[in-house]
Coordinates of C-alpha atoms in Angstrom, one line a residue:
X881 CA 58.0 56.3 8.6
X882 CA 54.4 57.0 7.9
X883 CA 52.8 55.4 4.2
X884 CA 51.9 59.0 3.1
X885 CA 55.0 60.3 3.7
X886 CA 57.2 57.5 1.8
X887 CA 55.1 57.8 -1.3
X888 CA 55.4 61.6 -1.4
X889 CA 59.2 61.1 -1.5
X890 CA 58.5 58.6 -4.2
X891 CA 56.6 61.0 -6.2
X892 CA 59.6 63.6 -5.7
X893 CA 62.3 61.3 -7.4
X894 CA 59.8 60.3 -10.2
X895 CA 58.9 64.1 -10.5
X896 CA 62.9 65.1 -10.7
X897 CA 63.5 62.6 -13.5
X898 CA 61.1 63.2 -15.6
X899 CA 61.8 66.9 -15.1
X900 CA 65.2 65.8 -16.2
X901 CA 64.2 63.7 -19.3
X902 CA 62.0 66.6 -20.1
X903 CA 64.2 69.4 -20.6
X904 CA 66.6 67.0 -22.5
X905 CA 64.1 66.4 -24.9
X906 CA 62.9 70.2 -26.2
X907 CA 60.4 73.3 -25.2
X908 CA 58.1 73.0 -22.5
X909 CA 54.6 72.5 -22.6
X910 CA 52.0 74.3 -20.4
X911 CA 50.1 71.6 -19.2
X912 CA 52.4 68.6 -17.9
X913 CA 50.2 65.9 -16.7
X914 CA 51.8 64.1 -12.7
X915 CA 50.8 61.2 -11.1
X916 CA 49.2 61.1 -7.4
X917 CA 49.3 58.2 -5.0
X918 CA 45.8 56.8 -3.7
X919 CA 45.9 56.7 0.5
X920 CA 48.4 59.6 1.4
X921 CA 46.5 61.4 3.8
X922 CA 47.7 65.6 3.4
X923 CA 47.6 68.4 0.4
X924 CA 51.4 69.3 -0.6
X925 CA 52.8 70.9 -3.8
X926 CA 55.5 70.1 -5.6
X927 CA 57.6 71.9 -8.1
X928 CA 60.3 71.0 -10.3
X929 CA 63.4 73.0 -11.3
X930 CA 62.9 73.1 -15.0
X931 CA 62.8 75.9 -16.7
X932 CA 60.6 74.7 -20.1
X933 CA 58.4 71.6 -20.4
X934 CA 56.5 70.4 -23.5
X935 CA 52.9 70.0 -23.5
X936 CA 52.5 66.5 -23.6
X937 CA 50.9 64.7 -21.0
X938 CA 53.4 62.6 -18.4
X939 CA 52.1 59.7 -16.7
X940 CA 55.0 59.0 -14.0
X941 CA 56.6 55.9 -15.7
X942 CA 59.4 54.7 -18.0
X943 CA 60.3 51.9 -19.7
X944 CA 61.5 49.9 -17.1
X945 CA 58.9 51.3 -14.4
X946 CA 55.8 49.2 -15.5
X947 CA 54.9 48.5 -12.1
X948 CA 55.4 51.7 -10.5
X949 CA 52.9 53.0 -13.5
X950 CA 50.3 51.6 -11.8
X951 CA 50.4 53.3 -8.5
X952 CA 49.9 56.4 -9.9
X953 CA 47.0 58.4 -11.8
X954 CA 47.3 61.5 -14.2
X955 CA 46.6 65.1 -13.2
X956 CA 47.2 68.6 -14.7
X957 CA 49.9 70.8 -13.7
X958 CA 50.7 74.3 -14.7
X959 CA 54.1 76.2 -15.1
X960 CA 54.1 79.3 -13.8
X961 CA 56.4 83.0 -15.3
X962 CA 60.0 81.8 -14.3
X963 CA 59.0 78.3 -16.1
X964 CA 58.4 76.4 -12.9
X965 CA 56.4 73.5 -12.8
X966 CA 53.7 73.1 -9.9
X967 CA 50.8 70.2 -9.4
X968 CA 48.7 69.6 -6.2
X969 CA 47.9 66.4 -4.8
X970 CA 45.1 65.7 -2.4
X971 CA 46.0 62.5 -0.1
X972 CA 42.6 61.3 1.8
X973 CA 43.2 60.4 5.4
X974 CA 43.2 56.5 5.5
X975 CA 45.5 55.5 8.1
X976 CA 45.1 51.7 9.6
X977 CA 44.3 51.7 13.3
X978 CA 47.0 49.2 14.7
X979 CA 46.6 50.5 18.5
X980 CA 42.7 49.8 18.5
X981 CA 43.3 46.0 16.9
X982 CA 45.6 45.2 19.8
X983 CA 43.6 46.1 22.5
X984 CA 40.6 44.3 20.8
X985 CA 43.0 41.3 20.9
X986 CA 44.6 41.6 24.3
X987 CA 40.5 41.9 25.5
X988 CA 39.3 38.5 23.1
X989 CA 42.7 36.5 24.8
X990 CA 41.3 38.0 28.3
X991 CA 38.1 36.5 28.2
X992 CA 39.4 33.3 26.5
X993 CA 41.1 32.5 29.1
X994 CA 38.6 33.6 32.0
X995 CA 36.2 31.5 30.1
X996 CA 38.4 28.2 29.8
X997 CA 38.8 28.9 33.9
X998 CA 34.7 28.7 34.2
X999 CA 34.4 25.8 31.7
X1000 CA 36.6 24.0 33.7
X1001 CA 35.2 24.9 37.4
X1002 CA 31.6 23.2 35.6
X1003 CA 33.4 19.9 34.6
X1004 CA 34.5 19.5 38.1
X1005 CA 31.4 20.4 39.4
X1006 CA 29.2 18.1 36.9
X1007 CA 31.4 15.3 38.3
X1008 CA 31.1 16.0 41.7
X1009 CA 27.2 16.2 41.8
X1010 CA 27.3 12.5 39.9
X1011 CA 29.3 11.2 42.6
X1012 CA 27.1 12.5 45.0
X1013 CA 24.0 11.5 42.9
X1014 CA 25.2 7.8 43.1
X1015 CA 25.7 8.1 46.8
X1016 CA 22.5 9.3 47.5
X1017 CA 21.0 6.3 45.5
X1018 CA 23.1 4.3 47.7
X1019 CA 21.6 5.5 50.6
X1020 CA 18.0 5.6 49.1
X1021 CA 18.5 1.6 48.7
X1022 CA 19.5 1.1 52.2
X1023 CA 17.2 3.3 53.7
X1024 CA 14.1 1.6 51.7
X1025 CA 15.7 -1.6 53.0
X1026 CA 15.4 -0.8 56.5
X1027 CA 12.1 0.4 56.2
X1028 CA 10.9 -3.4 54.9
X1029 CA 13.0 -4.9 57.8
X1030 CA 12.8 -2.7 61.3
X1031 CA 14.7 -5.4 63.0
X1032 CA 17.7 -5.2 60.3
X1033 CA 19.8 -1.9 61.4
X1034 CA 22.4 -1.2 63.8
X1035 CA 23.3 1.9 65.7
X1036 CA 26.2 1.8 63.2
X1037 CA 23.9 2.1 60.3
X1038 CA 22.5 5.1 61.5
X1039 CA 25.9 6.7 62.3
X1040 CA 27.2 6.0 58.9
X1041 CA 24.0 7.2 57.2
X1042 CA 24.3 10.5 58.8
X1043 CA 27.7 10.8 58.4
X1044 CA 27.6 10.7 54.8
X1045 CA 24.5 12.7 54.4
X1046 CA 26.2 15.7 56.6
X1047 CA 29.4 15.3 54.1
X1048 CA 26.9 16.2 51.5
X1049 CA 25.0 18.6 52.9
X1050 CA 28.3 20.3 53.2
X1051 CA 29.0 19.6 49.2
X1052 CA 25.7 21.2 48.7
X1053 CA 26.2 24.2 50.3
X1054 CA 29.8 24.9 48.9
X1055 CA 28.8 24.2 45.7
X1056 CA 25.5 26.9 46.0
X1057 CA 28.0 29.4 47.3
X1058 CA 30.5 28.9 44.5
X1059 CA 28.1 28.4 41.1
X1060 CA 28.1 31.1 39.2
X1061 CA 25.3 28.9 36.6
X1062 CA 22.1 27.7 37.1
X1063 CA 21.7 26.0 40.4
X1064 CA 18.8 24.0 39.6
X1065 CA 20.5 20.6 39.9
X1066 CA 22.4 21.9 43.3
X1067 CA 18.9 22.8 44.8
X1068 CA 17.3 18.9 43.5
X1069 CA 20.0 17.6 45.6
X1070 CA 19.6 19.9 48.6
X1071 CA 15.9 18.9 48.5
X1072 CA 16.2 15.4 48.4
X1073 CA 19.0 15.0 51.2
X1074 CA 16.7 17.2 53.7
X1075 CA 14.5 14.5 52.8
X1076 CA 16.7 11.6 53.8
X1077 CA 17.9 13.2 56.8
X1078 CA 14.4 13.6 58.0
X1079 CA 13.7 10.1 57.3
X1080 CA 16.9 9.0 58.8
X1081 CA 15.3 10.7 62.4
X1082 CA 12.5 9.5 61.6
X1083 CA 13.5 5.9 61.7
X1084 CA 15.8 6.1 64.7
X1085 CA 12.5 7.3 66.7
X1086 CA 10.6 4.0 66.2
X1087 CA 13.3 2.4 68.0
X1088 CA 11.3 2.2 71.2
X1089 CA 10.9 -1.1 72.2
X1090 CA 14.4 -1.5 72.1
X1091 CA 14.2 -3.6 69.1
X1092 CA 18.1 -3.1 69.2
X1093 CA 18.8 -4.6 72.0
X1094 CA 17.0 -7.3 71.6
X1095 CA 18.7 -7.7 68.5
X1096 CA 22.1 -8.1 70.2
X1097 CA 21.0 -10.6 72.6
X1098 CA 19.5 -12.6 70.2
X1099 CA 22.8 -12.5 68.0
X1100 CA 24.5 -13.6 70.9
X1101 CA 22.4 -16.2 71.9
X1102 CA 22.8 -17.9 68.4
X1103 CA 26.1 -17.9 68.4
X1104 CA 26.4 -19.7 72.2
X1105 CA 24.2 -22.1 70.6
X1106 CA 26.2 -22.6 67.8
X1107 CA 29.4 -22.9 69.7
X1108 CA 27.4 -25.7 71.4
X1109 CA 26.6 -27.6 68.7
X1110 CA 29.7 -27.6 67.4
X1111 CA 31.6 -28.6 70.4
X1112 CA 29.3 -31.9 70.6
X1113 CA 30.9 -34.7 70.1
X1114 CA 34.2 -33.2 69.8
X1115 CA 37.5 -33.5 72.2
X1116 CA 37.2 -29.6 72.0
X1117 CA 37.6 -27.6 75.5
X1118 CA 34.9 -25.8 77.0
X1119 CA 35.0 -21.8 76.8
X1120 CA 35.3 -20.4 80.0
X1121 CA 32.8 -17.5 79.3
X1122 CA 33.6 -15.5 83.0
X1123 CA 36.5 -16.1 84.8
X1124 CA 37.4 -13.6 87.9
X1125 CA 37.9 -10.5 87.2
X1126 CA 41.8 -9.7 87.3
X1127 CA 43.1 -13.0 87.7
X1128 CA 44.5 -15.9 85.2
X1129 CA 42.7 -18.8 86.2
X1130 CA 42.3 -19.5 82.8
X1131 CA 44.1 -21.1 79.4
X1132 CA 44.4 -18.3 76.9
X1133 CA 42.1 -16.1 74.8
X1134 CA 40.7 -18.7 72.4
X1135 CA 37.8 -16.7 70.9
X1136 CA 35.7 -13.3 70.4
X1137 CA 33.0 -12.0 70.8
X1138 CA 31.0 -9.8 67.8
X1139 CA 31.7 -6.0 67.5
X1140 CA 29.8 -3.8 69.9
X1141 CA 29.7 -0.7 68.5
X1142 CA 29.5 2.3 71.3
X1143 CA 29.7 5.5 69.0
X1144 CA 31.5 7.9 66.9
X1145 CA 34.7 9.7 68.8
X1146 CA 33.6 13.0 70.4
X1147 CA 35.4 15.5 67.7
X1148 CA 34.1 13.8 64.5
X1149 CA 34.4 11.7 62.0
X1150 CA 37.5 13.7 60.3
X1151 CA 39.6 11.9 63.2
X1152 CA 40.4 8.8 62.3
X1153 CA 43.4 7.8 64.6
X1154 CA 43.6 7.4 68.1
X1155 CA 42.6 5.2 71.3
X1156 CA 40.2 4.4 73.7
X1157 CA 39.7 2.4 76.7
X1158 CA 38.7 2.1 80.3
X1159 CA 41.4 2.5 83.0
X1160 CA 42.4 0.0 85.5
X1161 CA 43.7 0.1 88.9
X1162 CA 44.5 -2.9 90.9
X1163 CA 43.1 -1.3 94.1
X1164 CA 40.0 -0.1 92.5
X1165 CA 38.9 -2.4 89.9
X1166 CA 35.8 -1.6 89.2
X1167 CA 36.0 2.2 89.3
X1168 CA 38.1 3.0 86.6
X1169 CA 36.8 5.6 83.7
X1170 CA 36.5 5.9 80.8
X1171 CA 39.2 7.9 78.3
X1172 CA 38.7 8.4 74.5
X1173 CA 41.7 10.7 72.5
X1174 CA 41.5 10.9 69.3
X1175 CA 44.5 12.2 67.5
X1176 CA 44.4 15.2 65.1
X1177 CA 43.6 15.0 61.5
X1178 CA 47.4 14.5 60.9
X1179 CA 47.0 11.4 62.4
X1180 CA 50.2 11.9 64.8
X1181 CA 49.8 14.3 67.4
X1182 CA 48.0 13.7 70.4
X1183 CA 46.6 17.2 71.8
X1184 CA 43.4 16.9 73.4
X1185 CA 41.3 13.8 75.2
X1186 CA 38.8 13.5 77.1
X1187 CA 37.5 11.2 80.0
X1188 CA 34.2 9.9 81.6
X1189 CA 33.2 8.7 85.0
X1190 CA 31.0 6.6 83.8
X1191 CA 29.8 4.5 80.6
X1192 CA 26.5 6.5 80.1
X1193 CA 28.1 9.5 80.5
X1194 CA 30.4 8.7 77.3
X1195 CA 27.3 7.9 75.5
X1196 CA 25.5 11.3 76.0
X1197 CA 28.6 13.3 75.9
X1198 CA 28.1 14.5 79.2
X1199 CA 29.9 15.5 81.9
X1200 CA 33.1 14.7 80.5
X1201 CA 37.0 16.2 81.2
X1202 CA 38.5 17.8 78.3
X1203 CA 42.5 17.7 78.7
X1204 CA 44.9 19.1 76.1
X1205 CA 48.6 17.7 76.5
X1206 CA 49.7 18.6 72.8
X1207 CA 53.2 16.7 73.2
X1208 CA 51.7 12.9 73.0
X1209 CA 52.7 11.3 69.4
X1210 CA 50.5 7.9 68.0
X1211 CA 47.8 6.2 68.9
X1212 CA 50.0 3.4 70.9
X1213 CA 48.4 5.3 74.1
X1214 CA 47.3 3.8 77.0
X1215 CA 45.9 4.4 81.0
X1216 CA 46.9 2.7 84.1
X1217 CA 45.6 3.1 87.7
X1218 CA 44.8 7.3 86.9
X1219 CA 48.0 7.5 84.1
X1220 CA 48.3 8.1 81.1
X1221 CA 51.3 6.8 79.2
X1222 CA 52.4 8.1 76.1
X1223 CA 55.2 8.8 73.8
X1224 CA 56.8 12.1 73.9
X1225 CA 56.6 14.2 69.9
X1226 CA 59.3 13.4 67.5
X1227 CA 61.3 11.3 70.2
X1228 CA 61.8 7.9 71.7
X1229 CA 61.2 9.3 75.2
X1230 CA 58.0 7.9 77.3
X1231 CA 55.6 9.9 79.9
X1232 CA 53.3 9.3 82.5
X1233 CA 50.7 11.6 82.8
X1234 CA 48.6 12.4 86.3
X1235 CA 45.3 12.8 84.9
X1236 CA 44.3 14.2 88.2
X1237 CA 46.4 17.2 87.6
X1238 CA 46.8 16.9 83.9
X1239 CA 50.8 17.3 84.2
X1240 CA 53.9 15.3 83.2
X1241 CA 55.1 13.1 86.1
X1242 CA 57.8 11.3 84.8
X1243 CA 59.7 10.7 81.5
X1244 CA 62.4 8.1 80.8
X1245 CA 64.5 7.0 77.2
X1246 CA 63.2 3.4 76.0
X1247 CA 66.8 2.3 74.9
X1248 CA 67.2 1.7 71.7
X1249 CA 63.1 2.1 70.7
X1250 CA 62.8 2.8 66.8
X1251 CA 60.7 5.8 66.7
X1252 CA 59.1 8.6 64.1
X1253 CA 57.2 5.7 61.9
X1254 CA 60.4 3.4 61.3
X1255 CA 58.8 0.3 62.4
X1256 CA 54.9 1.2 63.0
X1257 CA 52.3 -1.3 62.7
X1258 CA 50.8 -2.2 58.8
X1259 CA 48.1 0.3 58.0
X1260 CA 48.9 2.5 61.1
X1261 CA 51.7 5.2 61.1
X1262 CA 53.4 6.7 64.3
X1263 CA 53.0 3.9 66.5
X1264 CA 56.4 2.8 66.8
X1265 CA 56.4 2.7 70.4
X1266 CA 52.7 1.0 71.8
X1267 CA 51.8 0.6 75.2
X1268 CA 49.5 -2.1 76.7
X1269 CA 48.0 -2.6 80.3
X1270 CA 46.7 -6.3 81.7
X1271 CA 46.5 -8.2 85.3
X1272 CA 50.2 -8.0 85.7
X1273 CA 50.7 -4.1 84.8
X1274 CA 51.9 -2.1 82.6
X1275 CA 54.0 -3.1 79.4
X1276 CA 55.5 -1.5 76.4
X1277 CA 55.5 -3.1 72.8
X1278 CA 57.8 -1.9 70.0
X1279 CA 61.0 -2.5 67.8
X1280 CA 64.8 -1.6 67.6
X1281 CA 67.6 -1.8 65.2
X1282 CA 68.5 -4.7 66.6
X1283 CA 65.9 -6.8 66.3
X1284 CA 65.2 -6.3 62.7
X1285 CA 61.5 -4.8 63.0
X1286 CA 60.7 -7.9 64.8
X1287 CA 58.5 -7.1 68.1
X1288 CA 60.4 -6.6 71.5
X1289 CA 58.4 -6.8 74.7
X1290 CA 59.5 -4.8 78.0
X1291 CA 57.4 -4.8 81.3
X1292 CA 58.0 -1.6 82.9
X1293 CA 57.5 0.1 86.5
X1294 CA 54.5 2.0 86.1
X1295 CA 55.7 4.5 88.2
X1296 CA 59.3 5.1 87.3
X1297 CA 59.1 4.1 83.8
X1298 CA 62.0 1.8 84.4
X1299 CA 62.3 -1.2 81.8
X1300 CA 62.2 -4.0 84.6
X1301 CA 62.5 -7.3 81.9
X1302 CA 62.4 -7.6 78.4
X1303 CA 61.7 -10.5 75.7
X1304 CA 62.5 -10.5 72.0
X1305 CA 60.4 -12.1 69.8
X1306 CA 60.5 -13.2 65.8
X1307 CA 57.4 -11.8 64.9
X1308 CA 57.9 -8.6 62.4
X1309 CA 55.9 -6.0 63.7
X1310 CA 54.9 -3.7 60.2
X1311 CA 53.4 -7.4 59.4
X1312 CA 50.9 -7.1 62.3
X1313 CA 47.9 -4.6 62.1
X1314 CA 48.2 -4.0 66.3
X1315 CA 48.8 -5.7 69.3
X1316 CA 47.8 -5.9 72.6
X1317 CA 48.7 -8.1 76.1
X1318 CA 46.4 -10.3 78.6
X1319 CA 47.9 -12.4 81.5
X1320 CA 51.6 -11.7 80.2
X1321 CA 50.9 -12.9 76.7
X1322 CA 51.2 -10.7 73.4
X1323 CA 48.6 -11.8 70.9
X1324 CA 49.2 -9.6 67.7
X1325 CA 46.0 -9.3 65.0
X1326 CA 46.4 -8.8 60.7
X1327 CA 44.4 -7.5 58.4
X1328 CA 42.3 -10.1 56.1
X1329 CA 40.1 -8.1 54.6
X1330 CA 38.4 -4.4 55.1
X1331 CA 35.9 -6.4 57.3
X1332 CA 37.4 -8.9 59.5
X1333 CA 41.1 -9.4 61.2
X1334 CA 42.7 -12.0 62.7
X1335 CA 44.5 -12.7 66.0
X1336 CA 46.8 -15.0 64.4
X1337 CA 50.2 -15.3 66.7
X1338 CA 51.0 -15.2 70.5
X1339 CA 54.1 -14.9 72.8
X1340 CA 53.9 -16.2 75.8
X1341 CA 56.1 -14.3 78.6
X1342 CA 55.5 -16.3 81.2
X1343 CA 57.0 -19.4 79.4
X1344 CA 59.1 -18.0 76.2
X1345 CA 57.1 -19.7 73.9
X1346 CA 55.1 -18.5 70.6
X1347 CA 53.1 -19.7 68.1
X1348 CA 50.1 -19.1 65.4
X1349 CA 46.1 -18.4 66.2
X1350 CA 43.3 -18.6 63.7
X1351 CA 40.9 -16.3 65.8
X1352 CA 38.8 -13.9 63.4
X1353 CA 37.8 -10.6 64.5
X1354 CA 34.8 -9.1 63.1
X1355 CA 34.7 -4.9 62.4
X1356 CA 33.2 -2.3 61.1
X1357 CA 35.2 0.1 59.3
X1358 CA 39.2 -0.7 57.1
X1359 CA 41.4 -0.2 59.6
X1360 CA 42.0 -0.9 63.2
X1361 CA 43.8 2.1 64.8
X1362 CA 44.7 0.9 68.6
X1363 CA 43.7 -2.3 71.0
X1364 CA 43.7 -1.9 74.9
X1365 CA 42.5 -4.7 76.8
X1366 CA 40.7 -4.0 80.4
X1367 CA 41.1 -7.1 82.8
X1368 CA 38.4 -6.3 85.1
X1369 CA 35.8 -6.0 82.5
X1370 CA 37.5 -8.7 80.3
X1371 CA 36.8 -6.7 77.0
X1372 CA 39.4 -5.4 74.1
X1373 CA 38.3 -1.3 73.4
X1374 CA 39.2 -0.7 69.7
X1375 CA 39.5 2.5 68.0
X1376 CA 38.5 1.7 64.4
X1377 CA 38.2 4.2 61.9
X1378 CA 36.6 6.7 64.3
X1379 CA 34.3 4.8 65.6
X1380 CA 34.8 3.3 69.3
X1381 CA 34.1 -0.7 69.5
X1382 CA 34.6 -3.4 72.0
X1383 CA 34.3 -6.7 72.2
X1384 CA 33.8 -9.9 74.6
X1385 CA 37.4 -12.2 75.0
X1386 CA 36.4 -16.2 75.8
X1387 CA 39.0 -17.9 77.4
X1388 CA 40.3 -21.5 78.1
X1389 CA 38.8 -23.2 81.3
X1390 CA 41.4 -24.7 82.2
X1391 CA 45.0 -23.4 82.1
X1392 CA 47.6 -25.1 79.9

C-alpha cells in the first residue's frame, strides 16, 4: 500500500471520531478546523456525516493521541446546507525512487567486481615483469662476463642464453597483447632483450678461429695430464684410451670423459624427455646413423623421430628423416642394426621397428615386465621397460613383481624379440637415475647433485657378479633422461634435459 494512501485512511478514522465527539458535544460551528498529512501526493475531499458542528477549531488529536497530533496541521473546513462537513487537502508528489537506487547499486557491485578482476590481472603482471627483470640481470652479468673472457663460453652457454631470452620475448609479447595499462615498463623490457639478443649474435660471430675447439682440446689435454700425474708412483692400472672397436679386449669402464655438448633436440626446448644415439650393426660398423626422438611435452608418448646420415647433418638440421610412429611409450628407446625397439603405449608389449619402411615388424609380451610407471627410474617416469644395445646385441633392462623393483636383465633375439637368458640382480631400480650395458655388463648411474652423477654399481653377466663404482659424470642440465652406449664409436649418447650430450668411456687395459 502506497504512503499517501494509508495516511488518507488515517485521516478518515480521525475525521469520523471527531465527527462523533462533535455532535455529542452541542451545535455545529461553521468553520471546523482538519488536519492534513505532509507527503501524500493527490487532492481528495472528505466529508463527514454530521449534521451540526461547533465553531471551534479541531486539531486532529485527543487525549491519548499526542503523537498522532504531530503529524497533522490545521486547515479550515466549511459545512455546507444539509450540515455536511467538507475540507480539501493538497498532498505534494514526494514518492521515494526505490527502482532507480537498485539499479545504481546492481551497476556500483558491477564495476566492483570488474575492477577487483583488473587489480588483480596487474599484481600478477607486476610480479611477472620482476621475475623477468632479475633474469635479464642474470643474463646481463654473464653476458658482460663473456665479453672480458672470449675463451670462457661454451656452445651450451649460448644455447641457454637464447633459450631464455626467446622465453621472454614471448612474455613480452603476451603481456603487450593483454595490458590494458600503461605499457611503458613492457616496452623497457622489450628494448633491452632486442638488445641482448643482438649481442648474444654478436658474440657467437667472433668465434672464428675456433677458439672453441681449441678450448676442448686443451680441456682434454689437462686432464690426460692430470690422470698422468696422478697415476705416478701408484700401483694404479693404465687406461686403455682406444681399444678396437666392437670388441672386449679390455677390463671394464673405469672412467669418463667430460660432457660434449652437440645441441638442443630438433623440436625445442619444451621437450624434455626422450633419447638419442647412433645405431649399430655388426656388419656395418661404421655406417650407422644417427636418430634423435624426443618425446612429447607429456613426457610419455613417443610420436615423431627423426634420423641423420651423418653427424654434420644432425648439426645443421639437414637432410634429416622425419618418422611419426605415435604408439612408442618412454624414453627407454633404443636402435639396433636399422631397428628401433620400443615399448608399445599403455602395455608391457615390445616392438621392433624397420626404420627402412617405418612399420611394425614384430611385437612380443616381456613376461611379467612392470609397466605404466610402476618401477621407472628416479627422476624419470615411463621407463619401466629400457632397452640397451652393446658388442653382444641387444638387451632389455626392467623390473617385475617378483623381484621387488630390483633390476632384471634379459638378452633378447633382436629379430624375434624372444627373451633368450635372463639375470636378476639386487639393485632397486627407482634408486638408479638410468642404466645402460657395455660388453655384457649393466653399469647403472644416480643422481648427486643437479650437476654431476655417478656410475656407482655394476652387474657383470658374463660372471654373475656385482658390485659398487665411484665414477662421476659430469652434465649440464638436472636430469638425465636416457643412456645408449655405441660400441664402435665407444661413446655413451645422453639425452639430458633437452639437450643431446656424449661422452668418451676409458677402459681397463687389461681384462680382469
Amino acid at each position: 500500500m502506497r504512503p499517501g494512501l494509508s495516511f488518507l485512511l488515517a485521516l478518515l478514522f480521525f475525521l469520523g471520531q471527531a465527527a462523533g465527539h462533535l455532535g455529542d458535544a452541542g451545535p455545529p460551528t461553521p468553520s471546523p478546523s482538519f488536519s492534513t498529512f505532509p507527503g501524500i501526493d493527490s487532492s481528495s475531499s472528505f466529508s463527514s456525516s454530521s449534521s451540526s458542528m461547533s465553531g471551534s477549531s479541531y486539531n486532529g488529536s485527543s487525549g491519548s493521541g499526542g503523537s498522532v497530533s504531530q503529524l497533522f496541521s490545521n486547515v479550515t473546513g466549511s459545512v455546507d446546507d444539509r450540515g455536511t462537513c467538507q475540507c480539501s487537502v493538497f498532498l505534494p508528489d514526494t514518492t521515494f525512487p526505490v527502482d532507480r537506487v537498485e539499479r545504481l547499486e546492481f551497476t556500483a557491485h558491477v564495476l566492483s567486481q570488474k575492477f577487483e578482476k583488473e587489480l588483480s590481472k596487474v599484481k600478477e603482471y607486476v610480479k611477472l615483469i620482476s621475475v623477468y627483470e632479475k633474469k635479464l640481470l642474470n643474463l646481463t652479468v654473464r653476458i658482460e662476463i663473456m665479453e672480458k673472457d672470449t675463451i670462457s663460453y661454451t656452445e651450451l652457454d649460448f644455447e641457454l642464453i637464447k633459450v631464455e631470452v626467446k622465453e621472454m620475448a614471448k612474455l613480452v609479447v603476451q603481456l603487450k597483447e593483454s595490458f590494458g595499462g600503461s605499457s611503458e615498463i613492457v616496452d623497457q623490457l622489450e628494448v633491452e632483450i632486442r638488445n641482448i639478443t643482438l649481442l648474444v649474435e654478436k658474440l657467437e660471430t667472433l668465434d672464428k678461429n675456433n677458439v672453441l675447439a681449441i678450448r676442448r682440446e686443451i680441456v682434454a689435454l689437462k686432464t690426460k695430464l692430470k690422470e698422468c700425474e696422478a697415476s705416478k708412483g701408484q700401483n694404479t692400472p693404465v687406461v686403455h684410451p682406444t681399444p678396437t672397436p666392437g670388441s672386449c679386449d679390455h677390463g671394464g669402464v673405469v672412467n669418463i670423459s667430460k660432457p660434449s655438448v652437440v645441441q638442443l633436440n630438433w623440436r625445442g626446448f619444451s621437450y624434455q624427455y626422450g633419447a638419442w644415439g647412433r645405431d649399430y650393426s655388426p656388419q656395418h660398423p661404421n655406417k650407422g646413423l644417427y636418430w634423435v626422438a624426443p618425446l612429447n611435452t607429456d613426457g610419455k608418448l613417443l610420436e615423431y623421430y627423426r634420423l641423420y646420415n651423418t653427424l654434420d647433418d644432425l648439426l645443421l638440421y639437414v637432410n634429416a628423416r622425419e618418422l611419426r610412429i605415435a604408439y612408442g611409450q618412454g624414453s627407454g628407446t633404443a636402435v639396433y642394426n636399422n631397428n628401433m625397439y620400443v615399448n608399445m603405449y599403455n602395455t608391457r608389449n615390445i616392438a621392433r621397428v624397420n626404420l627402412t619402411t617405418n612399420t611394425i615388424a614384430v611385437t612380443q609380451t616381456l613376461p611379467n615386465a612392470a609397466y605404466n610407471n610402476r618401477f621407472s627410474y628416479a627422476n624419470v617416469a615411463w621407463q619401466d621397460i629400457d632397452f640397451a644395445v652393446d658388442e653382444n646385441g641387444l638387451w632389455v633392462i626392467y623390473s617385475t613383481e617378483a623381484s621387488t623393483g630390483n633390476i632384471v636383465i634379459s638378452k633378447l633375439n633382436d629379430t624375434t624379440l624372444q627373451v633368450l637368458n635372463t639375470w636378476y640382480t639386487k639393485q632397486y631400480k627407482p634408486s638408479a637415475s638410468n642404466a645402460f650395458m657395455v660388453c655384457g655388463v649393466l653399469y647403472a648411474t644416480r643422481t648427486l647433485n643437479t650437476k654431476t652423477e655417478e656410475i656407482f654399481y655394476y652387474y657383470d653377466t658374463n660372471t654373475g657378479k656385482e658390485g659398487k663404482l665411484d665414477i662421476v659424470v659430469h652434465k649440464m642440465q638436472e636430469k638425465v633422461q636416457s643412456i645408449n652406449y655405441n660400441p664402435f664409436d665407444r661413446k655413451l649418447y645422453v639425452y639430458n634435459d633437452g639437450y643431446l650430450l656424449n661422452y668418451d668411456l676409458f677402459f681397463l687395459q687389461n681384462p680382469q
